[in-house]
Short mmCIF file of C-alpha atoms and ligand atoms in Angstrom, two decimals:
data_model
loop_
_atom_site.label_atom_id
_atom_site.label_comp_id
_atom_site.label_asym_id
_atom_site.label_seq_id
_atom_site.Cartn_x
_atom_site.Cartn_y
_atom_site.Cartn_z
CA MET A 73 15.07 15.11 -24.42
CA SER A 74 11.59 15.43 -22.08
CA GLN A 75 12.21 13.63 -19.28
CA ARG A 76 8.37 15.24 -17.93
CA GLN A 77 5.65 13.06 -17.78
CA ASP A 78 4.89 10.68 -20.87
CA PRO A 79 1.86 11.03 -22.31
CA ALA A 80 2.57 7.45 -22.91
CA ALA A 81 2.32 7.34 -18.81
CA SER A 82 -1.08 9.12 -18.05
CA ASP A 83 -3.10 6.51 -21.08
CA TYR A 84 -1.83 3.78 -19.60
CA LEU A 85 -3.42 4.95 -16.44
CA HIS A 86 -6.90 5.91 -18.36
CA ASN A 87 -7.30 2.66 -19.92
CA THR A 88 -5.96 0.49 -17.40
CA PRO A 89 -8.31 -1.49 -16.27
CA ASP A 90 -10.84 -2.09 -18.81
CA ASP A 91 -14.20 -1.59 -18.49
CA ALA A 92 -14.86 -4.37 -16.62
CA GLY A 93 -12.23 -3.52 -14.13
CA PHE A 94 -9.21 -6.69 -15.33
CA PHE A 95 -5.71 -6.31 -15.89
CA GLY A 96 -5.25 -8.70 -18.37
CA LYS A 97 -6.70 -11.97 -16.72
CA HIS A 98 -6.97 -10.43 -13.22
CA GLY A 99 -8.63 -7.84 -11.49
CA GLY A 100 -12.64 -8.09 -12.15
CA VAL A 101 -16.10 -7.98 -10.23
CA PHE A 102 -16.77 -11.54 -8.42
CA VAL A 103 -19.24 -10.92 -5.61
CA PRO A 104 -22.37 -12.13 -4.81
CA PRO A 105 -25.37 -10.06 -7.16
CA ALA A 106 -26.68 -8.10 -4.28
CA LEU A 107 -22.96 -6.30 -4.67
CA GLU A 108 -22.76 -5.58 -8.15
CA GLY A 109 -24.85 -3.24 -8.83
CA VAL A 110 -23.29 -0.94 -5.82
CA MET A 111 -20.11 -1.40 -7.40
CA ARG A 112 -21.35 -0.14 -10.49
CA GLU A 113 -22.93 2.76 -8.41
CA VAL A 114 -19.13 3.20 -6.73
CA SER A 115 -17.69 3.12 -10.39
CA ARG A 116 -20.58 6.13 -11.88
CA ALA A 117 -19.37 8.13 -8.57
CA TYR A 118 -15.63 7.86 -9.18
CA GLU A 119 -16.05 8.07 -12.41
CA THR A 120 -17.63 11.31 -11.69
CA ILE A 121 -15.70 13.26 -9.65
CA SER A 122 -12.52 12.20 -11.45
CA ARG A 123 -13.36 14.92 -13.94
CA SER A 124 -14.97 17.60 -11.31
CA ALA A 125 -12.11 19.76 -11.37
CA GLU A 126 -13.65 20.62 -7.55
CA PHE A 127 -12.77 17.35 -6.67
CA ILE A 128 -9.23 17.73 -7.53
CA SER A 129 -8.89 21.31 -6.10
CA GLU A 130 -10.20 19.98 -2.63
CA LEU A 131 -8.83 17.33 -2.79
CA ARG A 132 -4.71 18.83 -3.51
CA SER A 133 -5.95 21.34 -1.02
CA ILE A 134 -6.35 18.49 1.47
CA ARG A 135 -2.95 17.01 0.77
CA LYS A 136 -1.40 20.36 0.77
CA HIS A 137 -2.43 21.90 4.24
CA PHE A 138 -4.26 18.72 6.46
CA GLN A 139 -1.19 15.69 5.27
CA GLY A 140 2.03 17.91 4.24
CA ARG A 141 2.25 16.89 1.13
CA PRO A 142 4.63 16.80 -1.00
CA THR A 143 6.59 14.70 0.79
CA PRO A 144 10.28 15.25 0.24
CA VAL A 145 12.74 12.98 -1.80
CA TYR A 146 15.38 12.46 0.72
CA HIS A 147 19.39 11.36 -0.06
CA ALA A 148 20.56 8.97 1.90
CA ALA A 149 24.46 9.96 1.51
CA ARG A 150 25.55 7.95 4.82
CA LEU A 151 23.91 5.27 4.46
CA SER A 152 24.36 4.47 0.36
CA ARG A 153 28.50 5.41 1.11
CA LYS A 154 28.12 2.63 3.83
CA LEU A 155 27.06 0.02 1.41
CA GLY A 156 29.44 1.39 -1.41
CA ALA A 157 28.87 3.20 -4.73
CA SER A 158 24.78 3.53 -5.03
CA GLN A 159 22.92 5.60 -3.93
CA ILE A 160 19.90 5.28 -1.94
CA TYR A 161 16.80 8.14 -2.34
CA LEU A 162 13.82 7.92 -0.16
CA LYS A 163 10.09 9.07 -0.83
CA ARG A 164 9.37 10.48 2.65
CA GLU A 165 5.79 9.13 2.91
CA ASP A 166 6.35 8.36 6.55
CA LEU A 167 6.25 12.34 6.73
CA ASN A 168 2.60 12.33 5.71
CA HIS A 169 0.04 13.32 8.52
CA THR A 170 -0.54 9.79 10.85
CA GLY A 171 2.59 8.46 9.50
CA ALA A 172 2.19 6.45 6.03
CA HIS A 173 0.54 6.18 2.41
CA LYS A 174 -2.28 5.17 3.66
CA ILE A 175 -3.91 8.95 4.55
CA ASN A 176 -4.09 9.25 0.52
CA HIS A 177 -6.48 7.16 -0.47
CA CYS A 178 -8.33 7.76 2.96
CA MET A 179 -8.60 11.32 2.02
CA ALA A 180 -10.10 10.74 -1.09
CA GLU A 181 -12.21 8.03 -0.04
CA GLY A 182 -13.96 10.33 2.62
CA LEU A 183 -14.14 12.73 -0.62
CA LEU A 184 -16.35 9.88 -2.57
CA ALA A 185 -18.42 9.41 0.57
CA ARG A 186 -19.41 12.64 1.03
CA PHE A 187 -19.87 13.29 -3.08
CA MET A 188 -22.02 9.96 -2.93
CA GLY A 189 -24.10 11.34 0.02
CA LYS A 190 -22.91 8.67 2.42
CA LYS A 191 -23.67 8.71 6.23
CA LYS A 192 -20.84 6.32 7.36
CA ILE A 193 -17.57 4.92 6.02
CA ILE A 194 -16.25 1.45 7.05
CA ALA A 195 -13.38 -0.92 6.40
CA GLU A 196 -11.55 -3.63 8.30
CA THR A 197 -8.10 -3.46 9.71
CA GLY A 198 -5.20 -5.77 10.97
CA ALA A 199 -2.91 -3.99 12.15
CA GLY A 200 -5.21 -0.84 12.68
CA GLN A 201 -3.19 1.54 9.72
CA HIS A 202 -5.88 1.07 7.53
CA GLY A 203 -8.33 2.06 10.48
CA VAL A 204 -6.60 4.38 12.35
CA ALA A 205 -6.67 6.27 8.57
CA LEU A 206 -9.65 6.14 7.80
CA ALA A 207 -11.15 7.68 11.26
CA THR A 208 -8.94 10.48 10.27
CA ALA A 209 -10.83 11.07 7.27
CA ALA A 210 -14.35 9.95 9.24
CA ALA A 211 -13.46 12.65 11.59
CA TYR A 212 -13.09 15.27 9.25
CA PHE A 213 -15.54 15.25 7.01
CA GLY A 214 -18.24 14.71 10.03
CA LEU A 215 -18.59 11.13 8.75
CA GLU A 216 -19.58 8.42 10.63
CA CYS A 217 -17.09 5.32 10.48
CA ASP A 218 -17.12 1.91 11.61
CA ILE A 219 -14.13 -0.56 11.24
CA TYR A 220 -14.22 -4.71 11.70
CA MET A 221 -10.90 -5.67 13.40
CA GLY A 222 -9.95 -9.33 14.18
CA GLU A 223 -10.51 -10.14 18.04
CA VAL A 224 -7.06 -11.25 18.22
CA ASP A 225 -5.07 -8.05 16.34
CA ILE A 226 -7.46 -5.81 18.85
CA ALA A 227 -5.61 -7.63 21.82
CA LYS A 228 -2.29 -6.88 19.52
CA GLN A 229 -2.75 -3.62 18.68
CA ALA A 230 -3.84 -1.61 21.43
CA PRO A 231 -2.77 1.42 20.99
CA ASN A 232 -4.15 2.06 17.36
CA VAL A 233 -7.75 1.42 18.88
CA ALA A 234 -7.68 3.52 21.40
CA ARG A 235 -6.10 6.19 18.27
CA MET A 236 -9.50 5.28 16.42
CA GLN A 237 -11.77 5.52 19.31
CA ILE A 238 -10.64 8.92 20.26
CA LEU A 239 -11.51 9.42 16.70
CA GLY A 240 -14.86 8.71 17.00
CA THR A 241 -14.66 5.45 15.36
CA ARG A 242 -16.21 2.29 16.20
CA VAL A 243 -14.45 -0.56 16.35
CA ILE A 244 -16.72 -3.95 15.73
CA PRO A 245 -14.65 -7.42 17.33
CA VAL A 246 -14.96 -9.98 14.78
CA LYS A 247 -15.16 -13.35 16.67
CA HIS A 248 -14.84 -15.97 14.01
CA GLY A 249 -12.35 -18.25 12.51
CA LEU A 250 -8.66 -17.43 13.66
CA LYS A 251 -10.11 -14.12 14.37
CA THR A 252 -7.30 -11.56 12.21
CA LEU A 253 -7.80 -9.76 8.93
CA LYS A 254 -9.20 -11.98 6.60
CA GLU A 255 -12.06 -12.74 8.27
CA ALA A 256 -12.53 -8.94 9.36
CA VAL A 257 -12.38 -8.40 5.64
CA ASP A 258 -15.26 -11.11 5.39
CA SER A 259 -16.88 -9.18 7.74
CA CYS A 260 -16.74 -6.25 6.46
CA LEU A 261 -18.29 -6.85 3.20
CA GLU A 262 -21.50 -8.89 4.75
CA ALA A 263 -21.73 -5.60 6.95
CA TYR A 264 -21.65 -3.54 3.06
CA MET A 265 -24.25 -5.22 2.10
CA GLN A 266 -26.85 -4.91 4.61
CA ASP A 267 -26.87 -1.75 3.86
CA PRO A 268 -25.05 -0.44 -0.02
CA VAL A 269 -27.27 2.57 0.85
CA ASN A 270 -25.63 4.79 3.58
CA GLN A 271 -22.02 2.88 3.84
CA LEU A 272 -19.62 3.59 1.48
CA TYR A 273 -16.46 0.02 1.82
CA CYS A 274 -13.24 1.89 2.29
CA ILE A 275 -11.24 -0.67 1.03
CA GLY A 276 -7.22 -0.11 2.35
CA SER A 277 -5.91 -0.96 -1.01
CA VAL A 278 -5.39 -2.09 -4.42
CA VAL A 279 -7.39 -5.26 -3.81
CA GLY A 280 -11.41 -6.04 -3.80
CA PRO A 281 -13.89 -5.72 -6.54
CA HIS A 282 -13.48 -3.20 -9.40
CA PRO A 283 -13.37 0.17 -8.87
CA PHE A 284 -10.89 -0.50 -5.99
CA PRO A 285 -8.37 -1.14 -7.22
CA ARG A 286 -7.79 1.16 -10.14
CA MET A 287 -9.17 4.21 -7.68
CA VAL A 288 -7.21 2.97 -4.85
CA ARG A 289 -3.76 3.38 -7.49
CA ASP A 290 -5.16 6.88 -9.13
CA PHE A 291 -5.67 8.03 -5.48
CA GLN A 292 -1.78 7.19 -3.86
CA HIS A 293 -0.52 7.98 -8.23
CA VAL A 294 0.50 11.80 -6.72
CA VAL A 295 3.46 9.32 -5.07
CA GLY A 296 4.59 8.51 -8.43
CA ALA A 297 4.19 12.04 -9.94
CA GLU A 298 5.84 13.69 -7.14
CA ALA A 299 8.77 11.43 -6.90
CA ARG A 300 9.26 11.42 -10.77
CA ASP A 301 9.86 15.56 -10.55
CA GLN A 302 12.00 15.24 -7.53
CA ILE A 303 14.35 12.65 -8.35
CA ILE A 304 15.31 13.92 -11.97
CA GLU A 305 15.17 17.87 -9.65
CA MET A 306 17.81 16.75 -8.20
CA THR A 307 19.91 14.11 -9.63
CA GLY A 308 19.39 15.56 -12.89
CA ARG A 309 17.84 12.13 -14.40
CA LEU A 310 15.64 8.76 -13.79
CA PRO A 311 16.90 6.72 -11.46
CA GLU A 312 18.11 3.54 -12.32
CA VAL A 313 15.69 0.93 -9.59
CA VAL A 314 12.65 2.22 -7.66
CA THR A 315 11.38 -0.48 -5.37
CA ALA A 316 8.41 -0.31 -2.73
CA CYS A 317 7.15 -3.25 -0.57
CA VAL A 318 3.92 -5.07 -1.62
CA GLY A 319 1.40 -6.69 0.84
CA GLY A 320 -1.76 -5.47 -1.07
CA GLY A 321 -0.03 -3.63 -3.23
CA SER A 322 -1.03 0.40 -2.61
CA ASN A 323 2.01 2.01 -2.02
CA ALA A 324 4.10 0.08 -4.69
CA MET A 325 1.75 0.84 -7.32
CA GLY A 326 0.78 4.10 -6.09
CA MET A 327 4.93 4.75 -6.95
CA PHE A 328 5.17 2.62 -9.87
CA SER A 329 1.92 4.40 -11.64
CA GLY A 330 4.36 7.59 -12.26
CA PHE A 331 7.56 5.51 -13.66
CA LEU A 332 6.03 2.51 -15.80
CA ALA A 333 7.08 4.28 -18.99
CA ASP A 334 10.49 5.16 -18.41
CA THR A 335 11.37 1.87 -19.78
CA GLY A 336 14.48 2.41 -18.52
CA THR A 337 14.53 2.52 -14.98
CA GLU A 338 13.84 -0.97 -13.02
CA LEU A 339 11.02 -1.18 -10.82
CA HIS A 340 11.27 -3.56 -8.41
CA GLY A 341 8.30 -5.14 -5.55
CA VAL A 342 8.68 -6.68 -2.87
CA GLU A 343 6.95 -9.58 -1.11
CA PRO A 344 8.02 -10.69 2.63
CA LEU A 345 9.84 -14.18 2.65
CA GLY A 346 8.99 -14.28 6.19
CA ARG A 347 10.78 -16.75 7.77
CA GLY A 348 11.68 -18.64 4.49
CA PRO A 349 10.17 -20.44 1.75
CA THR A 350 7.75 -23.58 3.71
CA PRO A 351 4.01 -22.73 3.01
CA GLY A 352 2.60 -20.29 6.00
CA GLU A 353 5.85 -19.27 6.22
CA HIS A 354 5.48 -16.44 3.86
CA SER A 355 3.41 -13.70 2.30
CA ALA A 356 5.41 -13.62 -1.16
CA THR A 357 1.79 -14.54 -3.22
CA LEU A 358 3.20 -13.37 -6.79
CA THR A 359 6.51 -15.54 -6.06
CA TYR A 360 4.74 -18.73 -5.09
CA GLY A 361 0.79 -18.07 -5.40
CA SER A 362 -1.29 -19.49 -7.97
CA GLU A 363 -3.88 -18.02 -9.76
CA GLY A 364 -7.68 -18.30 -7.86
CA VAL A 365 -10.07 -15.85 -6.05
CA ILE A 366 -10.58 -14.00 -3.24
CA HIS A 367 -12.47 -10.89 -1.49
CA GLY A 368 -14.70 -10.62 -5.10
CA PHE A 369 -11.20 -10.19 -7.23
CA ARG A 370 -9.22 -12.74 -9.14
CA CYS A 371 -5.09 -12.52 -8.20
CA TYR A 372 -2.65 -14.72 -7.58
CA LEU A 373 -2.87 -16.34 -4.55
CA LEU A 374 -1.53 -17.97 -1.49
CA GLN A 375 -4.05 -21.17 -1.09
CA ASP A 376 -4.81 -24.92 0.02
CA GLU A 377 -5.62 -27.86 -1.69
CA GLN A 378 -9.04 -26.89 -1.29
CA GLY A 379 -8.51 -23.23 -2.91
CA ASN A 380 -9.21 -21.72 0.82
CA PRO A 381 -6.91 -18.77 1.36
CA ALA A 382 -3.21 -20.64 3.33
CA PRO A 383 -1.74 -19.05 6.59
CA VAL A 384 0.60 -16.61 5.76
CA HIS A 385 3.37 -15.26 7.95
CA SER A 386 5.30 -11.74 7.79
CA VAL A 387 7.28 -9.92 10.12
CA ALA A 388 5.29 -6.64 8.90
CA SER A 389 1.83 -7.41 9.64
CA GLY A 390 0.26 -5.01 7.36
CA LEU A 391 1.80 -6.91 4.48
CA ASP A 392 0.78 -10.91 5.60
CA TYR A 393 -2.54 -10.65 3.13
CA PRO A 394 -2.77 -13.83 0.77
CA GLY A 395 -4.29 -12.34 -1.88
CA VAL A 396 -2.89 -8.99 -3.61
CA GLY A 397 -3.56 -6.75 -5.92
CA PRO A 398 -4.76 -7.58 -9.60
CA GLU A 399 -2.10 -4.80 -11.32
CA HIS A 400 0.78 -6.61 -9.74
CA CYS A 401 -0.53 -9.71 -11.11
CA HIS A 402 -0.66 -8.02 -14.78
CA LEU A 403 2.64 -6.73 -13.95
CA LYS A 404 4.32 -9.31 -13.43
CA ASP A 405 2.57 -11.49 -16.25
CA THR A 406 3.53 -8.64 -18.62
CA GLY A 407 7.23 -8.37 -17.48
CA ARG A 408 7.56 -4.57 -16.55
CA VAL A 409 7.54 -4.82 -12.78
CA SER A 410 10.30 -7.92 -11.01
CA TYR A 411 8.65 -8.95 -7.95
CA HIS A 412 11.42 -10.28 -5.02
CA THR A 413 11.78 -11.20 -1.40
CA ILE A 414 12.92 -10.34 2.04
CA ASP A 415 12.75 -12.56 4.82
CA ASP A 416 12.35 -10.98 8.15
CA GLU A 417 16.15 -10.55 9.12
CA ALA A 418 16.82 -9.67 6.21
CA ALA A 419 14.13 -6.53 6.71
CA MET A 420 15.35 -6.20 10.55
CA GLU A 421 18.69 -5.21 9.14
CA ALA A 422 17.49 -2.79 7.35
CA PHE A 423 15.24 -1.13 10.13
CA PHE A 424 17.89 -0.55 11.74
CA LEU A 425 20.90 0.66 9.73
CA LEU A 426 18.85 3.43 8.76
CA SER A 427 17.59 3.79 11.77
CA ARG A 428 21.05 4.49 12.58
CA HIS A 429 22.96 5.47 9.95
CA GLU A 430 19.93 8.59 9.28
CA GLY A 431 17.80 9.50 12.25
CA ILE A 432 15.11 8.15 10.25
CA ILE A 433 12.91 4.86 12.30
CA PRO A 434 10.88 2.82 9.20
CA ALA A 435 8.27 1.07 9.13
CA ILE A 436 8.67 -2.84 9.02
CA GLU A 437 6.44 -2.79 6.40
CA SER A 438 8.98 0.02 4.48
CA SER A 439 12.07 -1.98 5.54
CA HIS A 440 11.85 -4.89 3.05
CA ALA A 441 11.90 -2.18 0.22
CA LEU A 442 14.34 -0.87 1.93
CA ALA A 443 16.25 -3.94 1.97
CA ASN A 444 16.38 -4.24 -1.33
CA ALA A 445 18.45 -1.33 -1.59
CA ILE A 446 20.51 -2.68 0.19
CA ARG A 447 21.09 -5.66 -1.53
CA LEU A 448 21.48 -4.29 -5.22
CA ALA A 449 23.69 -1.15 -3.15
CA ARG A 450 25.98 -4.19 -1.97
CA THR A 451 25.78 -6.78 -5.24
CA GLY A 452 25.32 -4.45 -7.71
CA GLU A 453 28.42 -4.63 -10.48
CA ARG A 454 27.59 -1.83 -11.10
CA PRO A 455 26.84 1.56 -9.06
CA ARG A 456 22.55 2.47 -9.04
CA SER A 457 20.92 5.64 -8.09
CA ILE A 458 17.92 3.27 -6.76
CA LEU A 459 14.70 5.07 -5.30
CA VAL A 460 12.62 3.39 -2.21
CA ASN A 461 9.29 4.59 -1.48
CA LEU A 462 9.51 4.38 2.40
CA SER A 463 5.83 4.14 2.63
CA GLY A 464 5.33 4.63 6.43
CA ARG A 465 7.29 5.36 10.17
CA GLY A 466 8.09 3.02 12.40
CA ASP A 467 6.67 3.98 15.77
CA LYS A 468 4.00 1.57 15.68
CA ASP A 469 6.69 -1.46 15.89
CA LEU A 470 8.72 -0.18 18.65
CA ASP A 471 7.41 -1.91 21.04
CA TYR A 472 7.03 -4.93 19.00
CA VAL A 473 11.09 -4.28 17.88
CA ILE A 474 12.12 -4.36 21.25
CA ALA A 475 10.64 -6.97 22.84
CA ASN A 476 11.80 -9.41 19.74
CA TYR A 477 15.10 -7.53 18.43
CA GLY A 478 16.00 -5.59 21.56
CA THR A 479 17.47 -2.32 20.40
CA GLY A 480 19.97 -3.82 16.98
CA ASP A 481 23.44 -3.63 18.50
CA ARG A 482 23.40 -7.21 16.78
CA TYR A 483 22.77 -5.57 13.36
CA VAL A 484 24.67 -2.60 13.12
CA LYS A 485 28.28 -3.04 13.29
C1 LIG B 245 -0.58 -1.28 5.20
C2 LIG B 245 0.63 -1.16 4.83
C3 LIG B 245 2.17 -1.34 3.73
C4 LIG B 245 1.16 -2.55 2.79
O1 LIG B 245 0.02 -1.78 2.33
P1 LIG B 245 0.28 -1.96 0.82
O2 LIG B 245 -1.24 -1.59 -0.05
O3 LIG B 245 0.76 -2.60 -0.37
O4 LIG B 245 1.08 -0.58 0.41
C5 LIG B 245 3.31 -0.84 4.15
N1 LIG B 245 3.64 0.17 4.19
C6 LIG B 245 3.26 0.17 5.71
C7 LIG B 245 3.91 1.65 6.26
C8 LIG B 245 1.77 0.19 5.62
O5 LIG B 245 1.27 0.95 6.83
#
């Protein structure tokens, strides 16, 4: 029985999305005419470098020497024992340089920008995590970097704003509307249209117009490819369940893309249920959304009656986006991935359980995926092997956690 990467897996990655950027009925390019040609130019450049041996070898070298890849898979044996007979394994993306998976696509986007002869890379950021990862890539490649950030988020995320500035990035305050992530994306797209010649827009997840959802998935694929080899080496077989949290969906697509062809392995995406299923209290887009268009692509969307993106909430600021990557929408439609919800409270319990029992403080985003594994370990009728993508570390969340949840004694009895 061969457990090496199935050729069907690379076929899928090769042929999905179609040439127009559609994953089933989701995705595509819904941008002003001025940007259509720009997107084609990015597509062509990506096609070229993704086949270039030089690009592949430079990216490999960056991943190894600068980021610290491969990240390990870790058997959380003590936590597993607390919960029952199932075994939980963690893919340690928190051990990447800068503390999360986002650096995987930001370094590759930096390489693409250099290849295209761009002087500047630009992006939006919400909590500042994508901004810090891209600012890091800009410093590495000697590129200028502008990060668009809502004024409300700038006030809330002072340490990340300082990090970006220390790295030499300009943080541009966005002052319209709710002054948070959605407005930051609007402003960044506007700035991109002003000067697509000197700038490259480096989107923060598997969202936006084609080719971004494909490109970011391919750049994150290393997570799933490594994890598949590592868990087979560790346990002698494939896991029964692989689970990851879904904001825009990049860490989940990276992980799932390594296992799509392994039909005996269940894939679970985890969305934030926030304070509950009432509109405005959560950000569970695939679970409660309907078809719509946001930021240049078609997807399931949390929207009001007029089709405007609805307000969303999650305790994890990296998960509160009203849209979601088009490939996840397609994988929901085909049934290959099942999508589940975890509320703020269950995510915080997982945050404290992992900290106390394993000495690993996870990001609150990643705690959602972990909470799904904990739920399965507690309730499953048979013991299973569960692989969790631990997308990031929790250092960025400590002030917020202490102020709102204390040190967790209530959760860890
Ligand atoms: C940004 C972020 C996420 C959410 O983004 P995806 O594109 O859904 O992966 C998840 N975990 C961490 C640690 C993040 O920083």
